[in-house]
JSON list of C-alpha atoms and ligand atoms in Angstrom, two decimals:
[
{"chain": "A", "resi": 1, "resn": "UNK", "atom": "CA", "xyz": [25.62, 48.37, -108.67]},
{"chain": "A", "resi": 2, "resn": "UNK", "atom": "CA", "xyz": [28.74, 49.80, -107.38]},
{"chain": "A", "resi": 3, "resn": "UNK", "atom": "CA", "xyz": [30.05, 52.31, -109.33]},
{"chain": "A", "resi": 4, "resn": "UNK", "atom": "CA", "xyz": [33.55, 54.80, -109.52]},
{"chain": "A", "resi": 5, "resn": "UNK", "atom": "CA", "xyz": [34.80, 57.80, -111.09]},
{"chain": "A", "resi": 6, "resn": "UNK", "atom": "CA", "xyz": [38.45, 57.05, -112.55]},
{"chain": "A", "resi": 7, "resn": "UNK", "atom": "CA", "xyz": [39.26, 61.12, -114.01]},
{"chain": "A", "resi": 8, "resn": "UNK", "atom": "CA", "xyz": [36.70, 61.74, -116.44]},
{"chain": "A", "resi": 9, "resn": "UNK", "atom": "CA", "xyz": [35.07, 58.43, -116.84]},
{"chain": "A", "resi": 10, "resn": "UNK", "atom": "CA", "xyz": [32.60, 56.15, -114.74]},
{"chain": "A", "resi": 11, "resn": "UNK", "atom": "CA", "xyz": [33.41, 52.66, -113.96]},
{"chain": "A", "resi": 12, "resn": "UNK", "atom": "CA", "xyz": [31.27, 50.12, -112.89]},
{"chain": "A", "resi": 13, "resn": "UNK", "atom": "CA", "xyz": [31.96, 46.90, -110.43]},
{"chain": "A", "resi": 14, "resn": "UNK", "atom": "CA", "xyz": [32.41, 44.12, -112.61]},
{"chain": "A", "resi": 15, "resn": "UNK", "atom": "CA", "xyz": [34.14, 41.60, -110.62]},
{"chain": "A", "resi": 16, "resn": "UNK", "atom": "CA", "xyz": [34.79, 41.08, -106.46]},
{"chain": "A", "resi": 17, "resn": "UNK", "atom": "CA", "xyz": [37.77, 41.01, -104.38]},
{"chain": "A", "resi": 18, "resn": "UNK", "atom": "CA", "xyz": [36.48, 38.27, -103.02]},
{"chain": "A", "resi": 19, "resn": "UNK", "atom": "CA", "xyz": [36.37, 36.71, -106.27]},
{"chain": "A", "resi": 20, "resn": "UNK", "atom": "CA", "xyz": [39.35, 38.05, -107.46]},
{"chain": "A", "resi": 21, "resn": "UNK", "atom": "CA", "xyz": [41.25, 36.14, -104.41]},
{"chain": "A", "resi": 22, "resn": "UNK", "atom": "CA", "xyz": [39.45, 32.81, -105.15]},
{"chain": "A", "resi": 23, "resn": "UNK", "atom": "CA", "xyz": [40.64, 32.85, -108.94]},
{"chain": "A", "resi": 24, "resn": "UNK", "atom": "CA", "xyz": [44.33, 33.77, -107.12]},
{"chain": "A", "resi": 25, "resn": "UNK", "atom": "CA", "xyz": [44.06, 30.84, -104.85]},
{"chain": "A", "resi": 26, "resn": "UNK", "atom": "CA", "xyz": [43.61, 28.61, -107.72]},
{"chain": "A", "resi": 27, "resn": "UNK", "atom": "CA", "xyz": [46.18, 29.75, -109.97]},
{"chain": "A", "resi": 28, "resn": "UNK", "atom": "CA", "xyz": [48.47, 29.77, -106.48]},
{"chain": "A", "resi": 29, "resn": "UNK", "atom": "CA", "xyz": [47.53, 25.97, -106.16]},
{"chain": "A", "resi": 30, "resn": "UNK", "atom": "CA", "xyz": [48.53, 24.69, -109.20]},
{"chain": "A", "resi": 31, "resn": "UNK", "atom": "CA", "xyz": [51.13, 26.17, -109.32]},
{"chain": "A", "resi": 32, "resn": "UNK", "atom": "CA", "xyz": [52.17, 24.65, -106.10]},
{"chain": "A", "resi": 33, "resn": "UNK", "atom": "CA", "xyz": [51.93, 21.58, -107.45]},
{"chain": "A", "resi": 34, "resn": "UNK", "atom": "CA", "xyz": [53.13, 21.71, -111.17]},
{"chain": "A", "resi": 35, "resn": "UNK", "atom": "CA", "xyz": [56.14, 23.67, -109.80]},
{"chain": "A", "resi": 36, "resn": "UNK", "atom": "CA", "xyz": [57.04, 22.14, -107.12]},
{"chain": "A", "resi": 37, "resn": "UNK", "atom": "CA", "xyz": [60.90, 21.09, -107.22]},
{"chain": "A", "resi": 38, "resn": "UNK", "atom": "CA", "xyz": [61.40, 23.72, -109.73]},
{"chain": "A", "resi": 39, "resn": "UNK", "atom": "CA", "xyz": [62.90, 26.31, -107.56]},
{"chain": "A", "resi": 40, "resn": "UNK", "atom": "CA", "xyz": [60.77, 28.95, -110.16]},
{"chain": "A", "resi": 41, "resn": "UNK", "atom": "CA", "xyz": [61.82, 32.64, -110.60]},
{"chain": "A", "resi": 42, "resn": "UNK", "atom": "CA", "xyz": [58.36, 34.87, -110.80]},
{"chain": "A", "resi": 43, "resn": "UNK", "atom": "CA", "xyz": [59.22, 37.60, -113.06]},
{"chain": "A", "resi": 44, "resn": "UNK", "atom": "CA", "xyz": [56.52, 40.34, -112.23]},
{"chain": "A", "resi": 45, "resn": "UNK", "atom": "CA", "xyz": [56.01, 42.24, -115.39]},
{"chain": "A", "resi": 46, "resn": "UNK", "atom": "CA", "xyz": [55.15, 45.53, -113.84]},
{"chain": "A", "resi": 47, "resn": "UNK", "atom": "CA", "xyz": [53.07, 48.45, -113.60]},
{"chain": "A", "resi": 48, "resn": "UNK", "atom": "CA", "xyz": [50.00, 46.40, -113.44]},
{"chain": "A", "resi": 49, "resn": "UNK", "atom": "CA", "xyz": [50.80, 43.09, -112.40]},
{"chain": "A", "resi": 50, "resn": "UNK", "atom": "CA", "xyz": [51.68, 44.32, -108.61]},
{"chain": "A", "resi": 51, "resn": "UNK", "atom": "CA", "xyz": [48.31, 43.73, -106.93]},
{"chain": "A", "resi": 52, "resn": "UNK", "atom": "CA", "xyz": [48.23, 39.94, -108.61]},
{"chain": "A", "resi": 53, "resn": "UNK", "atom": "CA", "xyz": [52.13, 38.96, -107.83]},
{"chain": "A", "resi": 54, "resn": "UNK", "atom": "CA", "xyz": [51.48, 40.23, -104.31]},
{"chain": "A", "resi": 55, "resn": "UNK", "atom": "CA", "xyz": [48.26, 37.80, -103.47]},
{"chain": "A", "resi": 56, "resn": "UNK", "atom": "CA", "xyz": [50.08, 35.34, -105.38]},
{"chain": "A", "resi": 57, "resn": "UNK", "atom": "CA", "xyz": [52.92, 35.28, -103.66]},
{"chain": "A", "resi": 58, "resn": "UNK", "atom": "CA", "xyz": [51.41, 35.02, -100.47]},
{"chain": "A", "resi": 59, "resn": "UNK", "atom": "CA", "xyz": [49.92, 31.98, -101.29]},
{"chain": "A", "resi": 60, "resn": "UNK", "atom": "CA", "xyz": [52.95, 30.31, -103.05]},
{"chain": "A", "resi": 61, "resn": "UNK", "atom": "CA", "xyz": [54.34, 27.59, -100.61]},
{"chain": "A", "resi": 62, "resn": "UNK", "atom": "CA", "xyz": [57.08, 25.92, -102.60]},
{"chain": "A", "resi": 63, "resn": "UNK", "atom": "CA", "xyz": [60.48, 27.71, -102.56]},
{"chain": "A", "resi": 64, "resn": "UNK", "atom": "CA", "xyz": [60.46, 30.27, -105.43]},
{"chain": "A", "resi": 65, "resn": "UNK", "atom": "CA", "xyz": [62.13, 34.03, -106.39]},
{"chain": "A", "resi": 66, "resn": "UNK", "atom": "CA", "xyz": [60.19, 36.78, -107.41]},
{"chain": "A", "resi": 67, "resn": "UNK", "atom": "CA", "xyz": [61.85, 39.45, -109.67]},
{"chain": "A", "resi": 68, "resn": "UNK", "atom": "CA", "xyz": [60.47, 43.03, -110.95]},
{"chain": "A", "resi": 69, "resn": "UNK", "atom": "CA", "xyz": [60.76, 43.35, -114.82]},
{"chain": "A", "resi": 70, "resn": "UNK", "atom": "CA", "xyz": [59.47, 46.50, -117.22]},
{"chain": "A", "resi": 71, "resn": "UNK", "atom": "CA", "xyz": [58.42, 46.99, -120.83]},
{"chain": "A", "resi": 72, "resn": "UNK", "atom": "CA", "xyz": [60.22, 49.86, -121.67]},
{"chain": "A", "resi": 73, "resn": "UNK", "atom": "CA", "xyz": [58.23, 53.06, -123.07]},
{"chain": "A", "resi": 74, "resn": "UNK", "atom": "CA", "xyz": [59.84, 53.13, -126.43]},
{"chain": "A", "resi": 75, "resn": "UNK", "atom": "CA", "xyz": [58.89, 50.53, -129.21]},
{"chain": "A", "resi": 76, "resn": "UNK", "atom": "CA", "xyz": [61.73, 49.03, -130.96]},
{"chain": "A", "resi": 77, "resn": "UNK", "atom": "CA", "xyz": [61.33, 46.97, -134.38]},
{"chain": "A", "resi": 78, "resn": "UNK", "atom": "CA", "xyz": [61.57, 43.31, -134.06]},
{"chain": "A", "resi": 79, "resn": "UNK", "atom": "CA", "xyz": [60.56, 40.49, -136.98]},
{"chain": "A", "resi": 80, "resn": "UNK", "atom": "CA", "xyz": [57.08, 40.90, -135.53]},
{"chain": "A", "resi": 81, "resn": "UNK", "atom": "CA", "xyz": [56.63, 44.76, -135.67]},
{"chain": "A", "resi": 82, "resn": "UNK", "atom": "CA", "xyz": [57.07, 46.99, -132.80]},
{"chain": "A", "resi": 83, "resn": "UNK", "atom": "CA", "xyz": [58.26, 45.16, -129.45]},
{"chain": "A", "resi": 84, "resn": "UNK", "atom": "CA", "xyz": [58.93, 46.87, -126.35]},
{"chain": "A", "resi": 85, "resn": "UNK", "atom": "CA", "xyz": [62.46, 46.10, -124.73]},
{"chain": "A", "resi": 86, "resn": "UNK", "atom": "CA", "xyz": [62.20, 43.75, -121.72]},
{"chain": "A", "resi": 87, "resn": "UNK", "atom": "CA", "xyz": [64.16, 45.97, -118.60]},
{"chain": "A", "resi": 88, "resn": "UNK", "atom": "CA", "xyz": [65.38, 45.32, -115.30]},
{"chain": "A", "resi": 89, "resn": "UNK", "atom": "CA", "xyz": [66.10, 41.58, -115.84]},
{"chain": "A", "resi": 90, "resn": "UNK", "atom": "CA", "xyz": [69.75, 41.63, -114.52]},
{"chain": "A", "resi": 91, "resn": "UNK", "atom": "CA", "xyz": [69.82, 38.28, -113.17]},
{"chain": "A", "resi": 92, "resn": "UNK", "atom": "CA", "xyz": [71.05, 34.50, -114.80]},
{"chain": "A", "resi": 93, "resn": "UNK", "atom": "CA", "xyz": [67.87, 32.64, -115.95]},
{"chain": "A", "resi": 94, "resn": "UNK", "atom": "CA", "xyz": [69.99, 30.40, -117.89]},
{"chain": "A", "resi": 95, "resn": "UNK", "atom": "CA", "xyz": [68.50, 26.59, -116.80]},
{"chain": "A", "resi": 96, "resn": "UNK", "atom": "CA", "xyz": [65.71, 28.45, -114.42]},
{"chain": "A", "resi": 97, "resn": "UNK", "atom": "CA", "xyz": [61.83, 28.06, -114.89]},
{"chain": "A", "resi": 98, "resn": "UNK", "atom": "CA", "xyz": [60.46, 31.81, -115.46]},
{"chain": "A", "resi": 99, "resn": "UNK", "atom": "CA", "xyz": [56.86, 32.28, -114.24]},
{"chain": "A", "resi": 100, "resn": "UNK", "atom": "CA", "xyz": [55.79, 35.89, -115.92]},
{"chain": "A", "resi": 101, "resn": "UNK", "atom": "CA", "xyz": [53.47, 37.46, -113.81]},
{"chain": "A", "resi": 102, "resn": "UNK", "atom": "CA", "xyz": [51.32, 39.66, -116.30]},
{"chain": "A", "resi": 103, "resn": "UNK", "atom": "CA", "xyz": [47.60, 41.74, -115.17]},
{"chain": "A", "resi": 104, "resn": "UNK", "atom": "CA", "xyz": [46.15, 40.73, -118.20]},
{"chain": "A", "resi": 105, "resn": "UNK", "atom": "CA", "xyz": [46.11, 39.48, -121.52]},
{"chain": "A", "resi": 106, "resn": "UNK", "atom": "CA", "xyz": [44.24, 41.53, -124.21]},
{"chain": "A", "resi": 107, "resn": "UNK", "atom": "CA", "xyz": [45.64, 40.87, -128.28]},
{"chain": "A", "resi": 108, "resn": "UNK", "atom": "CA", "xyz": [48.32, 38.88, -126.30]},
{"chain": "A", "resi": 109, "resn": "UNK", "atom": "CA", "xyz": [51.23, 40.81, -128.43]},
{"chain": "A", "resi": 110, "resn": "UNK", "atom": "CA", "xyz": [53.05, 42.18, -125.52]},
{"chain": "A", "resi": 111, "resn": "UNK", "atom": "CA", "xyz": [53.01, 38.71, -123.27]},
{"chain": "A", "resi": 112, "resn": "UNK", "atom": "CA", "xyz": [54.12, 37.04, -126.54]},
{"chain": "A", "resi": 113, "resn": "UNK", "atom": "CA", "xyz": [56.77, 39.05, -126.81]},
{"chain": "A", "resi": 114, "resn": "UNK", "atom": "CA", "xyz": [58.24, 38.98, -123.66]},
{"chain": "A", "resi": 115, "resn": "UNK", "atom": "CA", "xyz": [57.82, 35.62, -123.73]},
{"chain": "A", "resi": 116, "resn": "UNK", "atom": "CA", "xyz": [60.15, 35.49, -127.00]},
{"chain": "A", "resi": 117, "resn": "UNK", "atom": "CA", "xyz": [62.48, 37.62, -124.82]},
{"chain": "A", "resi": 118, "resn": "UNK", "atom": "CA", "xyz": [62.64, 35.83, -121.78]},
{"chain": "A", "resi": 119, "resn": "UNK", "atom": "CA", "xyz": [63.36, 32.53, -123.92]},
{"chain": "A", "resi": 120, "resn": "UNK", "atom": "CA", "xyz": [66.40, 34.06, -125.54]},
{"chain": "A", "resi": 121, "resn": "UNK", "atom": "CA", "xyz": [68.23, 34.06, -122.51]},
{"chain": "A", "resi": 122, "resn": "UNK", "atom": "CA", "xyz": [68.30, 30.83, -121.86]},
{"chain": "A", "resi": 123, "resn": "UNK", "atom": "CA", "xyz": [65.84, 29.37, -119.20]},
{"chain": "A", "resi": 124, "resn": "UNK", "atom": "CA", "xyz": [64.81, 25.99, -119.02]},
{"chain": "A", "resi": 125, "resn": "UNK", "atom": "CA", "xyz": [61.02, 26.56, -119.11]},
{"chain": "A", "resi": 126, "resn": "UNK", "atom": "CA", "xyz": [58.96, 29.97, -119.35]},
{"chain": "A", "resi": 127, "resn": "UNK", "atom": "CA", "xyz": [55.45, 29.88, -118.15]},
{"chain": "A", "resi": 128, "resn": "UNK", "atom": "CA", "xyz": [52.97, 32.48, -118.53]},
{"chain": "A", "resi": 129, "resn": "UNK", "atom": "CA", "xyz": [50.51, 33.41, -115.08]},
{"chain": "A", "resi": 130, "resn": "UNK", "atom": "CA", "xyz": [48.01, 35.96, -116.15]},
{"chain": "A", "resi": 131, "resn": "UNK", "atom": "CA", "xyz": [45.08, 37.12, -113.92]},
{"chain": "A", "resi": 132, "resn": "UNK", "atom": "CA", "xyz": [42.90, 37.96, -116.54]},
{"chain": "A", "resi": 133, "resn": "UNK", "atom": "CA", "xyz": [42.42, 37.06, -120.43]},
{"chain": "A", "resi": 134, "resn": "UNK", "atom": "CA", "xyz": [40.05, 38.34, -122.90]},
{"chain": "A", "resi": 135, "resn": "UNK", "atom": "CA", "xyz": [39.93, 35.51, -125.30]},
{"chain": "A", "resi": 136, "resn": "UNK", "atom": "CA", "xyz": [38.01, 37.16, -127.80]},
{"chain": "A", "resi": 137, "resn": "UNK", "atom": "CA", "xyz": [40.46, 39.80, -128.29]},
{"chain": "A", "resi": 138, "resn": "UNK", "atom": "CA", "xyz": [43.15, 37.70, -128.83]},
{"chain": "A", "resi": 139, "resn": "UNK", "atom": "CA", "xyz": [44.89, 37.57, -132.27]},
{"chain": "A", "resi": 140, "resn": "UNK", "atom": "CA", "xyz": [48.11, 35.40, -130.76]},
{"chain": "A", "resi": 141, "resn": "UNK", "atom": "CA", "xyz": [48.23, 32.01, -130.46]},
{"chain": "A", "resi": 142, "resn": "UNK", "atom": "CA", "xyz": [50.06, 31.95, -127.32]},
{"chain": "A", "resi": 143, "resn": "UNK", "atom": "CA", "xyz": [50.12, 29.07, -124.00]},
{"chain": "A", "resi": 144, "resn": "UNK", "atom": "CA", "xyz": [48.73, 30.64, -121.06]},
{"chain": "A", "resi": 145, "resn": "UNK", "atom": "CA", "xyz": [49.62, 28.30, -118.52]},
{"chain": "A", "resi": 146, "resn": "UNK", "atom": "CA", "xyz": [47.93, 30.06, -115.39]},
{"chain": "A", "resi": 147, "resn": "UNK", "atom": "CA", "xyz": [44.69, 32.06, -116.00]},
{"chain": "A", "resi": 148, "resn": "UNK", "atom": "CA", "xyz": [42.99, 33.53, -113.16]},
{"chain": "A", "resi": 149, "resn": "UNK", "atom": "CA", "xyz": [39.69, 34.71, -115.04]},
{"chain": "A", "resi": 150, "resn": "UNK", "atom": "CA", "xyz": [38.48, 34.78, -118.91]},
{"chain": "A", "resi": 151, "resn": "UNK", "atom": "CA", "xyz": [36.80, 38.11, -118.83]},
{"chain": "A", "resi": 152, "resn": "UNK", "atom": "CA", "xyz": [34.44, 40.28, -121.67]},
{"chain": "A", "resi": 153, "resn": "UNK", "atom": "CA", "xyz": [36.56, 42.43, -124.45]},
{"chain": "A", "resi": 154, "resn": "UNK", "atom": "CA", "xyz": [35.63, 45.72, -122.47]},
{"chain": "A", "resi": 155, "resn": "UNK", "atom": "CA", "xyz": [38.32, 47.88, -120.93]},
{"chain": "A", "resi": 156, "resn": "UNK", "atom": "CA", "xyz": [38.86, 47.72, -116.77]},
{"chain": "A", "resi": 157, "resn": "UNK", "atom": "CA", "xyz": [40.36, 49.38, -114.36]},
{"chain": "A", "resi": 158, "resn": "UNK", "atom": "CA", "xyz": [41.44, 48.28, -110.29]},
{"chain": "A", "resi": 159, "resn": "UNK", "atom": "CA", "xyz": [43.10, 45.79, -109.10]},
{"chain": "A", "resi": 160, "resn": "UNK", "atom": "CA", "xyz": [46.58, 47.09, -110.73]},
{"chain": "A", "resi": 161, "resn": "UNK", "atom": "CA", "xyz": [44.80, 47.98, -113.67]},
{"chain": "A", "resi": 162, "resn": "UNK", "atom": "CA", "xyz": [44.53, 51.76, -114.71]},
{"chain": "A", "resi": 163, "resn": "UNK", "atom": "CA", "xyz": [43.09, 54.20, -116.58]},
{"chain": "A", "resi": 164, "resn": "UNK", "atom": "CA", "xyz": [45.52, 57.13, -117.57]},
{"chain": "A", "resi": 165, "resn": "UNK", "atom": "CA", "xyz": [47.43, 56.11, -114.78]},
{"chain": "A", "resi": 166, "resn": "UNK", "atom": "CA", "xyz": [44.65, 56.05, -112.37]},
{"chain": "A", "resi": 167, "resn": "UNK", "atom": "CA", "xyz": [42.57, 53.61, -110.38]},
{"chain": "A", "resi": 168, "resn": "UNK", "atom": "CA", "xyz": [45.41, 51.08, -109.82]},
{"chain": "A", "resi": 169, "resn": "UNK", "atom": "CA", "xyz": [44.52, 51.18, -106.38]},
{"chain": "A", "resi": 170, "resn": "UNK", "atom": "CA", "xyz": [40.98, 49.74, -106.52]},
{"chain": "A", "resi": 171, "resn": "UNK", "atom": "CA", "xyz": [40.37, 46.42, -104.89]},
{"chain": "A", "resi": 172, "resn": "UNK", "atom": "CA", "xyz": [37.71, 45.82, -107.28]},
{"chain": "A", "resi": 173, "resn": "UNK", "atom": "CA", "xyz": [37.87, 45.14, -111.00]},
{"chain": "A", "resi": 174, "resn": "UNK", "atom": "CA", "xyz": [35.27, 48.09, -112.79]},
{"chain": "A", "resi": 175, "resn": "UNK", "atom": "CA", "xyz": [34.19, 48.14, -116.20]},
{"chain": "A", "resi": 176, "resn": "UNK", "atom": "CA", "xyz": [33.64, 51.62, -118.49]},
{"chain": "A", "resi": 177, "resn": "UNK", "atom": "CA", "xyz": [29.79, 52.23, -117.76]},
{"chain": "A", "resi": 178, "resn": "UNK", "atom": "CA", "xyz": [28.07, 52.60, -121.40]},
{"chain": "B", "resi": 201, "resn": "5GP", "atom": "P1", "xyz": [48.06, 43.19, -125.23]},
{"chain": "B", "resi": 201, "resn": "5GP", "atom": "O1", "xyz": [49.44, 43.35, -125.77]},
{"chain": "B", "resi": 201, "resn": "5GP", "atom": "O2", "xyz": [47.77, 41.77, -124.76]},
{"chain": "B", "resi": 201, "resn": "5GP", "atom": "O3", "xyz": [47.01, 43.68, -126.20]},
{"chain": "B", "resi": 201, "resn": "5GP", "atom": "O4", "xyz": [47.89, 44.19, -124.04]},
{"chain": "B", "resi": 201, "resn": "5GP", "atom": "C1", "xyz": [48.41, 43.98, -122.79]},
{"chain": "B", "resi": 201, "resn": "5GP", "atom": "C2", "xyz": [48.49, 45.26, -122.02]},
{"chain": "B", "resi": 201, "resn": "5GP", "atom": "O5", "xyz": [47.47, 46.21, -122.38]},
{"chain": "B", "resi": 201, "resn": "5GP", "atom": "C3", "xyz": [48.27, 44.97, -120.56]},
{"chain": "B", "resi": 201, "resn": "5GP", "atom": "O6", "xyz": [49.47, 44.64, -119.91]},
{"chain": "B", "resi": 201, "resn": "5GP", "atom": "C4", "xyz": [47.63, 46.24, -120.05]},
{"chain": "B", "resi": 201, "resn": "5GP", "atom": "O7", "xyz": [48.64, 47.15, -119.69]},
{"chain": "B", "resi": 201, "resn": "5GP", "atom": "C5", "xyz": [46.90, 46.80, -121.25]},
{"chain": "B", "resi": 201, "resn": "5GP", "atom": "N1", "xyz": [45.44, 46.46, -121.22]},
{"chain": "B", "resi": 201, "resn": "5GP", "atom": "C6", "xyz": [44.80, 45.58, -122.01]},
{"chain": "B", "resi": 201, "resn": "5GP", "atom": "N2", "xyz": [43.49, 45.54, -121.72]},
{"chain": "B", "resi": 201, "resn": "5GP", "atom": "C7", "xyz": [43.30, 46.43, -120.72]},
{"chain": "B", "resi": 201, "resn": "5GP", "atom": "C8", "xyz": [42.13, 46.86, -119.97]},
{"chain": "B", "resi": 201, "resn": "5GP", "atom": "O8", "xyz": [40.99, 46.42, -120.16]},
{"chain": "B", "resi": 201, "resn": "5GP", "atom": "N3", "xyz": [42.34, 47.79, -119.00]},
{"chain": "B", "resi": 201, "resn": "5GP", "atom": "C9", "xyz": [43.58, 48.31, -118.74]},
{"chain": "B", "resi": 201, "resn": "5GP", "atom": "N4", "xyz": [43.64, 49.21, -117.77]},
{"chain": "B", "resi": 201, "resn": "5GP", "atom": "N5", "xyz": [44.68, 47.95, -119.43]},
{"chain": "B", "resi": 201, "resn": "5GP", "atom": "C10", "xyz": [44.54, 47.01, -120.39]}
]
């Protein structure tokens, strides 16, 4: 089994490119042909989601926008607890259909939030796209619309994903060796 040092910690492969890709392709065709007429804005919720909104987009053939939004650092209070500000969002979404482009979906409290943020500015439709989901970590009860791969409660890295900032650049998805 293939296996990588991220800094201190050793990572083992846990899911393919190749595989990857073919979970991409799928999300990529339905969404070709729920969207289609839509005119959608992808809203890539960066750091991690650069490696998915990249193959994605490359396989999108209806007309669509892509757009690069942050979570900022700092927590601010909402009614739900602590909710990182959506940044970088300067365009008008009012009447649009928002794909958010998210790595992956762990308790699901940051994709419902942004979701809640993205809806107050007045869009027609927001859809969620996530590459990966751990459904057994999930405490939200949240629509994904678009989910590339249900995958173990075990922390990755690769494929956008990182540890300490590290790894991002890994075509593979790892998981922590025991
Ligand atoms: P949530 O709010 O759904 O619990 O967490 C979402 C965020 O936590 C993701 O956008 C990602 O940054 C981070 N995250 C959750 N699980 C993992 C994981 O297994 N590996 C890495 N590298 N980050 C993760």
């Amino acid at each position: 089994m293939e296996r990588v040092k991220v800094l201190d910690k050793e990572f083992v492969l846990s899911i393919s490119e190749e595989n990857i890709l073919k979970a991409v392709e799928e999300v990529a065709t339905r969404i070709n042909t729920e969207l289609e007429g839509k005119n959608p804005l992808m809203l890539c919720v960066l750091n991690g989601s650069f490696m998915f909104a990249s193959d994605l987009m490359k396989r999108i053939t209806i007309p669509c926008e892509i757009s690069f939004v942050k979570l900022s650092s700092y927590q601010g209070t909402g009614s739900t607890g602590k909710v990182k500000e959506l940044i970088g969002l300067n365009e008008d979404i009012t009447g649009r259909t928002i794909v958010l482009l998210e790595d992956i979906v762990d308790t699901g409290l940051t994709i419902s939030n942004t979701v809640d943020q993205v809806k107050s500015m007045g869009p027609a439709e927001v859809r969620v796209a996530t590459m990966l989901f751990k459904p057994d970590a999930c405490k939200k009860d949240i629509t994904l619309h678009y989910v590339g791969m249900n995958i173990p409660n075990d922390f990755i890295v690769g494929y956008g994903l990182d540890y300490d900032g590290y790894g991002r650049n890994l075509r593979n998805i790892y998981t922590l060796a025991e």
